[in-house]
C-alpha positions as MATLAB code, in Angstrom:
seq = 'MSGDDATGRLVRPFTLTGGRTRPSRADFTLITTVTAVDPPPERAVRPQPEHTRILRLCARPVAVAELAARLDLPVSVVVIMLCDLLEAGLITARPPRPLGAALDLELLQKVRDGLGRI';
ca = [
      17.197   69.190  -29.529;
      13.211   69.785  -29.604;
      11.680   67.331  -31.978;
       8.527   69.816  -31.708;
       6.702   70.757  -34.866;
       4.236   73.313  -35.062;
       1.203   71.652  -33.229;
       3.461   70.760  -30.380;
       3.449   67.198  -30.658;
       7.173   65.318  -30.096;
       7.960   63.230  -32.987;
      11.005   60.830  -32.259;
      13.863   60.871  -34.404;
      13.526   57.110  -34.718;
      10.156   57.074  -35.922;
      11.382   59.887  -38.851;
      13.453   56.936  -39.991;
      10.833   54.137  -39.584;
      13.417   52.493  -36.930;
      16.476   52.523  -39.395;
      19.615   53.795  -37.423;
      21.961   53.332  -40.264;
      21.938   55.178  -44.213;
      21.644   53.031  -46.776;
      24.526   54.456  -48.696;
      27.619   56.712  -47.955;
      26.844   59.206  -50.359;
      26.584   61.880  -47.452;
      29.424   63.820  -45.394;
      28.459   66.980  -43.255;
      29.699   69.157  -45.867;
      27.782   67.426  -49.089;
      25.809   69.983  -50.956;
      21.816   68.862  -51.666;
      19.932   70.017  -53.625;
      15.615   69.522  -54.740;
      15.158   68.153  -57.824;
      12.853   70.961  -60.047;
      10.829   69.601  -61.032;
      10.851   66.594  -59.357;
      10.358   62.997  -61.498;
       7.071   62.334  -62.471;
       6.997   58.803  -60.986;
       8.284   59.789  -57.630;
       6.554   58.807  -54.559;
       4.639   61.189  -52.404;
       6.875   62.355  -49.730;
       6.362   62.121  -46.231;
       5.987   65.606  -44.367;
       9.493   65.388  -43.012;
      10.450   64.574  -46.221;
       8.651   67.475  -47.607;
      10.011   69.880  -45.371;
      13.427   68.792  -46.244;
      12.813   69.413  -49.920;
      11.290   72.628  -49.173;
      15.044   73.789  -47.660;
      16.899   72.020  -50.539;
      15.410   74.436  -52.971;
      18.556   75.901  -52.928;
      21.722   73.989  -52.262;
      22.747   73.425  -48.575;
      24.874   71.379  -46.713;
      23.775   68.440  -44.943;
      25.038   70.016  -41.379;
      23.287   73.064  -42.049;
      20.049   70.742  -43.004;
      20.682   69.045  -39.465;
      20.491   72.277  -37.784;
      17.770   73.692  -39.211;
      15.771   70.604  -38.835;
      16.898   70.246  -35.208;
      17.446   66.945  -35.942;
      20.799   64.897  -35.373;
      22.481   64.698  -38.408;
      22.368   60.623  -38.717;
      18.740   61.178  -38.913;
      18.904   63.617  -41.421;
      21.260   60.957  -43.835;
      18.753   58.455  -43.313;
      16.281   60.733  -44.377;
      18.671   62.116  -47.401;
      18.957   58.493  -48.404;
      15.270   58.148  -48.878;
      15.036   61.457  -50.958;
      18.280   60.419  -53.362;
      16.994   57.129  -53.877;
      13.787   58.555  -54.747;
      15.186   60.962  -57.492;
      14.314   64.137  -55.693;
      17.374   65.723  -54.730;
      21.084   65.355  -55.864;
      23.737   65.224  -53.466;
      27.177   66.805  -54.494;
      30.174   65.228  -52.634;
      32.761   68.471  -51.461;
      35.685   68.896  -54.026;
      39.041   67.604  -53.090;
      41.087   70.521  -51.477;
      44.329   70.518  -54.187;
      41.590   70.113  -57.087;
      40.473   73.689  -56.693;
      43.519   75.334  -55.970;
      45.347   77.379  -58.932;
      48.911   77.619  -58.221;
      49.738   80.591  -60.735;
      47.084   82.395  -59.072;
      48.414   81.819  -55.539;
      52.341   82.834  -56.739;
      50.659   85.734  -57.624;
      48.608   86.571  -54.439;
      52.199   85.773  -52.850;
      54.040   87.697  -54.486;
      51.582   90.739  -54.231;
      51.733   90.237  -50.530;
      55.231   90.565  -50.301;
      54.895   93.905  -51.597;
      53.157   95.252  -48.643;
];
């Protein structure tokens, strides 16, 4: 983790979270999909530069793990910052679907039957 920004300054992760070490909510996993709200709410507070960077990366749906990798920050720090954005109404978070919910048994049987003919 480099923590360097464009000007070469080193920003410590604890400064990005205001010294917080735990997220304010438990909505986020590594595969939770995050998307910036467009347009942002009218009464939203002006985000800090680090939050703005996250919002740019979330213009399209992105997983929490991918955000952390792109930001070169620990996942725990990114999650705390995402909690701030979620509470401000600037992002939406979509949890992963349970594995069983996406299965279409009829389709799987057709695939199995088709593979059996090969």
